[in-house]
Coordinates of C-alpha atoms in Angstrom, one line a residue:
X1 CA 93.1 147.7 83.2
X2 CA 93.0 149.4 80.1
X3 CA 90.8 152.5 81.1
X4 CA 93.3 152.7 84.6
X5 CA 96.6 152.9 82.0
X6 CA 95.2 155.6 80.1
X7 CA 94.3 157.6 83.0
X8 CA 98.0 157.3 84.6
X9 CA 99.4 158.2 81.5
X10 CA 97.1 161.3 81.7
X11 CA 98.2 162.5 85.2
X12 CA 101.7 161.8 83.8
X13 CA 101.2 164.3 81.3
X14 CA 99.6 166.7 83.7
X15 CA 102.4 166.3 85.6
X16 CA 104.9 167.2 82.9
X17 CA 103.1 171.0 81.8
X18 CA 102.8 172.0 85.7
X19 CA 106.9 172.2 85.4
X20 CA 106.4 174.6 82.2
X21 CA 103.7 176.8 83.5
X22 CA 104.8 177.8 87.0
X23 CA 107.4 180.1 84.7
X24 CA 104.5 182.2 83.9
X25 CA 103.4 184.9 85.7
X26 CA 100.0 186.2 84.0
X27 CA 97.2 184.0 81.4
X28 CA 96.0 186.9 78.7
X29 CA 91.8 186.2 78.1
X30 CA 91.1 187.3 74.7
X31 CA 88.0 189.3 74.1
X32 CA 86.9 186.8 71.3
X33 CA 87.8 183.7 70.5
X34 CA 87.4 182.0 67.0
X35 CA 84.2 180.2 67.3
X36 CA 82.3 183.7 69.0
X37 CA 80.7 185.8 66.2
X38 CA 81.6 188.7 68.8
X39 CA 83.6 189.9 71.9
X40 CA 81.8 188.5 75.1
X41 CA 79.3 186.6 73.7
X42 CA 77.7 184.2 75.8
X43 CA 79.9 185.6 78.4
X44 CA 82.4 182.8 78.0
X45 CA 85.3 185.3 78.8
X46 CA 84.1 186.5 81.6
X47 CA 83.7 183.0 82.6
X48 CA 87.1 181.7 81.1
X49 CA 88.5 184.3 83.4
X50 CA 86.8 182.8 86.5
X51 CA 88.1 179.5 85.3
X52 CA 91.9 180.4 85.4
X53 CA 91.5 182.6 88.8
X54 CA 90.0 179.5 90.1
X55 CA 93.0 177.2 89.7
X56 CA 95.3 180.3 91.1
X57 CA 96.4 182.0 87.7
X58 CA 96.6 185.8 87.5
X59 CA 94.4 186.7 84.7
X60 CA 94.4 189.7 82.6
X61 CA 91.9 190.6 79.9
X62 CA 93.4 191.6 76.3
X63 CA 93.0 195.0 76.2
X64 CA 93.3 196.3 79.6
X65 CA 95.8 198.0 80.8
X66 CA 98.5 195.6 81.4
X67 CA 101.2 195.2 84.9
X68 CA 104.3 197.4 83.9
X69 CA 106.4 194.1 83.5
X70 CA 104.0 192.6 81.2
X71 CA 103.8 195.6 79.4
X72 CA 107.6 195.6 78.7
X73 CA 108.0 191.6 78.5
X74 CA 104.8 190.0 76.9
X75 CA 106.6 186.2 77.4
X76 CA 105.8 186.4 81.2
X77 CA 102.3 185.8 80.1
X78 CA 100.1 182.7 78.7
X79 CA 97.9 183.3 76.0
X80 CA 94.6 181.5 76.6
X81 CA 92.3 179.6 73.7
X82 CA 89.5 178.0 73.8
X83 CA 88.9 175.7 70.6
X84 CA 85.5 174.2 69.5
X85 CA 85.7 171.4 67.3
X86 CA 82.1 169.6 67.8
X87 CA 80.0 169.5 64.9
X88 CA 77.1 168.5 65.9
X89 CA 77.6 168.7 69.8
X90 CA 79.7 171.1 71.6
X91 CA 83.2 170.1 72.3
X92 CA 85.7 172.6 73.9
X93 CA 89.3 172.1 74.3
X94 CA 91.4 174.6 76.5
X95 CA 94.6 175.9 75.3
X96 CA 97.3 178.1 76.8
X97 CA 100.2 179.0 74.3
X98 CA 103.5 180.9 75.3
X99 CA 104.4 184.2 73.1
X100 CA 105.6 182.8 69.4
X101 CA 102.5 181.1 69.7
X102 CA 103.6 177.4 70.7
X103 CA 101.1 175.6 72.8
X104 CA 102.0 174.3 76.2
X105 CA 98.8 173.1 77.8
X106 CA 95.9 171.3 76.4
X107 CA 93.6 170.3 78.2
X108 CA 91.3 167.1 77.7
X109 CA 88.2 167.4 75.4
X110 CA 84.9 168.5 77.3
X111 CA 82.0 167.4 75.7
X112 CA 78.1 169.0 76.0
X113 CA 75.0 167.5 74.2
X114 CA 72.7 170.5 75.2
X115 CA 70.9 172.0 72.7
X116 CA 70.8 175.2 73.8
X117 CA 74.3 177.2 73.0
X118 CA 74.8 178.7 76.1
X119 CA 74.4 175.8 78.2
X120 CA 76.3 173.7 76.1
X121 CA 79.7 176.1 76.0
X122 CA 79.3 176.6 79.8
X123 CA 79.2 172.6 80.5
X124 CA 81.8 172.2 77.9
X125 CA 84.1 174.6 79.5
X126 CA 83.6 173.2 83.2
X127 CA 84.7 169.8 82.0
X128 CA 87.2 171.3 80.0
X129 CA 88.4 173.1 82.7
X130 CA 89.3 169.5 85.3
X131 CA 92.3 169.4 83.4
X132 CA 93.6 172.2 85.2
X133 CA 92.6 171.0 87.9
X134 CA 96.1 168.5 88.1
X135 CA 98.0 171.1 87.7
X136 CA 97.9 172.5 90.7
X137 CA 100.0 175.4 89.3
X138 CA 102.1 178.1 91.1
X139 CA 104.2 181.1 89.7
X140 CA 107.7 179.8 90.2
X141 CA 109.1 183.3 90.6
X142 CA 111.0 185.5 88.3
X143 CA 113.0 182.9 86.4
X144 CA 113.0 182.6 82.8
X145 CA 110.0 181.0 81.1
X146 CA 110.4 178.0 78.3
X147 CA 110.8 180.3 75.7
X148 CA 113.2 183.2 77.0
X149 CA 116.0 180.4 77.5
X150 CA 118.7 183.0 75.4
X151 CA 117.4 185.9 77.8
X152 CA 119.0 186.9 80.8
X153 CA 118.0 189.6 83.1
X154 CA 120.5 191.0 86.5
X155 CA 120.0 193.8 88.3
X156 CA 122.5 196.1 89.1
X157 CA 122.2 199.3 92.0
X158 CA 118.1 199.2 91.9
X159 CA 118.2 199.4 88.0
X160 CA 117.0 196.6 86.1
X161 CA 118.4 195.6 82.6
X162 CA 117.3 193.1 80.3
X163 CA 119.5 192.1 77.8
X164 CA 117.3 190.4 74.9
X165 CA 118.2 188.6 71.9
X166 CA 121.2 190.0 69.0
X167 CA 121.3 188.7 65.7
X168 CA 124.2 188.3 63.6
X169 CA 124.1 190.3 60.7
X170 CA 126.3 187.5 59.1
X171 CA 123.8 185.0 60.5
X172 CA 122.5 182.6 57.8
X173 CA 119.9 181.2 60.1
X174 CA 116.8 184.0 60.7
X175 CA 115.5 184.1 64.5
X176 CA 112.4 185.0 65.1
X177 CA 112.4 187.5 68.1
X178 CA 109.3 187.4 70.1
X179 CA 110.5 190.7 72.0
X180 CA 111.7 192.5 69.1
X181 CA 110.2 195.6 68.2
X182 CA 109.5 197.4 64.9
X183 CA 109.6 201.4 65.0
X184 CA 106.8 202.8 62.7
X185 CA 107.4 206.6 61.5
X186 CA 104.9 209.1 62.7
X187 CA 105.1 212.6 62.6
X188 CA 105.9 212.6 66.0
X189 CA 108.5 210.6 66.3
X190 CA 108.3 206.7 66.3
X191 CA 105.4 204.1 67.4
X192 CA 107.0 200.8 68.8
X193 CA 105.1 197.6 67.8
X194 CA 105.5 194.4 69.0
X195 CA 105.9 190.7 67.1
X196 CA 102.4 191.1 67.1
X197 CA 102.1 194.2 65.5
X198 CA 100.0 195.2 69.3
X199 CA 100.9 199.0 70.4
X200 CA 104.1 199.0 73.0
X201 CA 105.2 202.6 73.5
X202 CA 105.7 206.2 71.4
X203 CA 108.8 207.5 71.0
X204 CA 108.6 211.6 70.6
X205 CA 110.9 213.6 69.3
X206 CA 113.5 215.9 71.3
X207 CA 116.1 218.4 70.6
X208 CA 118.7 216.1 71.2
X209 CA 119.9 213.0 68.8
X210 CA 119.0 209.7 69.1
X211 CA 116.9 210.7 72.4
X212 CA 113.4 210.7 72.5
X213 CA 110.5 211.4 75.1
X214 CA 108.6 208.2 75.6
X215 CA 105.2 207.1 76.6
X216 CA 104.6 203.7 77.1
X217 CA 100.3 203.5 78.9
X218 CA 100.4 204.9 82.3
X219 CA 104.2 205.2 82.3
X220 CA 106.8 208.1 81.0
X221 CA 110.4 208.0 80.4
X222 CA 113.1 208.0 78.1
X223 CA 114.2 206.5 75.2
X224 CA 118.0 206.9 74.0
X225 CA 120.5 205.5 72.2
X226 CA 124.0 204.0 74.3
X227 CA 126.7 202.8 72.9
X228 CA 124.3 201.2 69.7
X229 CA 121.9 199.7 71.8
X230 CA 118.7 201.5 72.6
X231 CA 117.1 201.7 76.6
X232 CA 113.9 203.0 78.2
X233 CA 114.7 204.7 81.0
X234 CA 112.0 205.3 83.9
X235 CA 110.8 205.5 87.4
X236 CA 108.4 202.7 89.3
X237 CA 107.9 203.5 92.8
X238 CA 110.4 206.5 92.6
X239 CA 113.0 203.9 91.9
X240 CA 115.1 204.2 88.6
X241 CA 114.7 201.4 86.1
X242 CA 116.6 200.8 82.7
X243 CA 115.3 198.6 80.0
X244 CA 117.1 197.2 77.3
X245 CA 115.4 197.4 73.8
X246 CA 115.6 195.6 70.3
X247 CA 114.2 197.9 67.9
X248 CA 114.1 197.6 64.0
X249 CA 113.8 200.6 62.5

């Protein structure tokens, strides 16, 4: 009776993260994780990878290049972990965590007793990986994930805007902006960083104030100055798009 509790208050649980991850559109696969001395070892990204396509998540490899509305919003995404916390034996514990880092998913603990290293992460991983299997996830769409709930986004005459958070200069509370993004002086102009100090776009210089040529991976635009806030201005599929920026400078 016991063992048949514990496993219904498992699927419960299950149950309960499929309704925050069908917000997500994309799981990021590190090249390394903690416990790998280097990037790829054993091949366990690869196969992490394989794992999340399996159980219908779009995956996309840290350091690629990312889908243009990744690249401007990285809280569409899921950043996957993989935790080993045996000692002695192998055991592997998946995590997915949202963009200020908050985990959302963990899965159960899957155990290996192999000696050999290889064989022990891979059998680790696989029953790791079951957990996902309750799931049974499916992108939801474009609504707003579990942390973007003071977002909003409209579109308006085939340009998109995307208003993101404002702070109070008055506030006494500090929030912490996971799509704010900090403008580093070059002697080109400006390099945008994100919360996470990754590359987003460079800003070049122009004649004209305030407006700057910008480059953002495989896409070129404009960055200007309206009314105090700041947009990027360019074309996807020869349609215009405007999006909304929150720069420090």
């Amino acid at each position: 009776m016991r063992k048949i509790f514990t496993l219904i208050l498992l699927l419960a649980g299950t149950f309960c993260f499929a309704q925050n991850l069908s917000n997500y559109k994309y799981v990021i696969v590190p090249q390394k994780f903690e416990f790998q001395k280097e990037a790829g070892q054993f091949d366990i990204n690869n196969l992490a990878r394989m794992m999340f396509e399996k159980y219908g998540f779009t995956v996309v490899m840290e350091g690629s290049q990312y889908p243009t509305d990744l690249a401007l919003d990285r809280c569409k995404a899921l950043y996957a972990d993989i935790q080993n916390s045996g000692l002695i034996h192998t055991n592997f514990t998946i995590l997915l965590k949202d963009c200020s880092g908050t985990a959302v998913f963990t899965s159960a603990t899957g155990r290996s007793k192999e000696k050999d290293r290889k064989k022990a992460y891979y059998e680790a991983m696989r029953e790791a990986s079951h957990s996902l299997a309750g799931i049974n996830y499916k992108y939801a769409g474009e609504g707003d994930g579990k942390t973007k709930t003071t977002t909003t986004t409209r579109t308006i005459t085939n340009t998109e805007e995307v208003t993101v958070y404002v702070e109070s200069p008055n506030s006494a509370k500090t929030v912490v902006n996971p799509n704010q993004l900090t403008a580093k002086s070059t002697a080109y102009g400006y390099e945008l960083v994100d919360a996470k100090g990754k590359h987003f776009l460079k800003m070049y210089k122009t004649s004209q104030p305030d407006s700057y040529s910008a480059q953002m991976e495989n896409i070129n635009g404009l960055v200007f100055k309206k009314d105090g806030a700041w947009f990027f201005e360019y074309y996807v599929n020869d349609k215009p798009v405007s999006q909304k920026l929150d720069i420090r400078f």
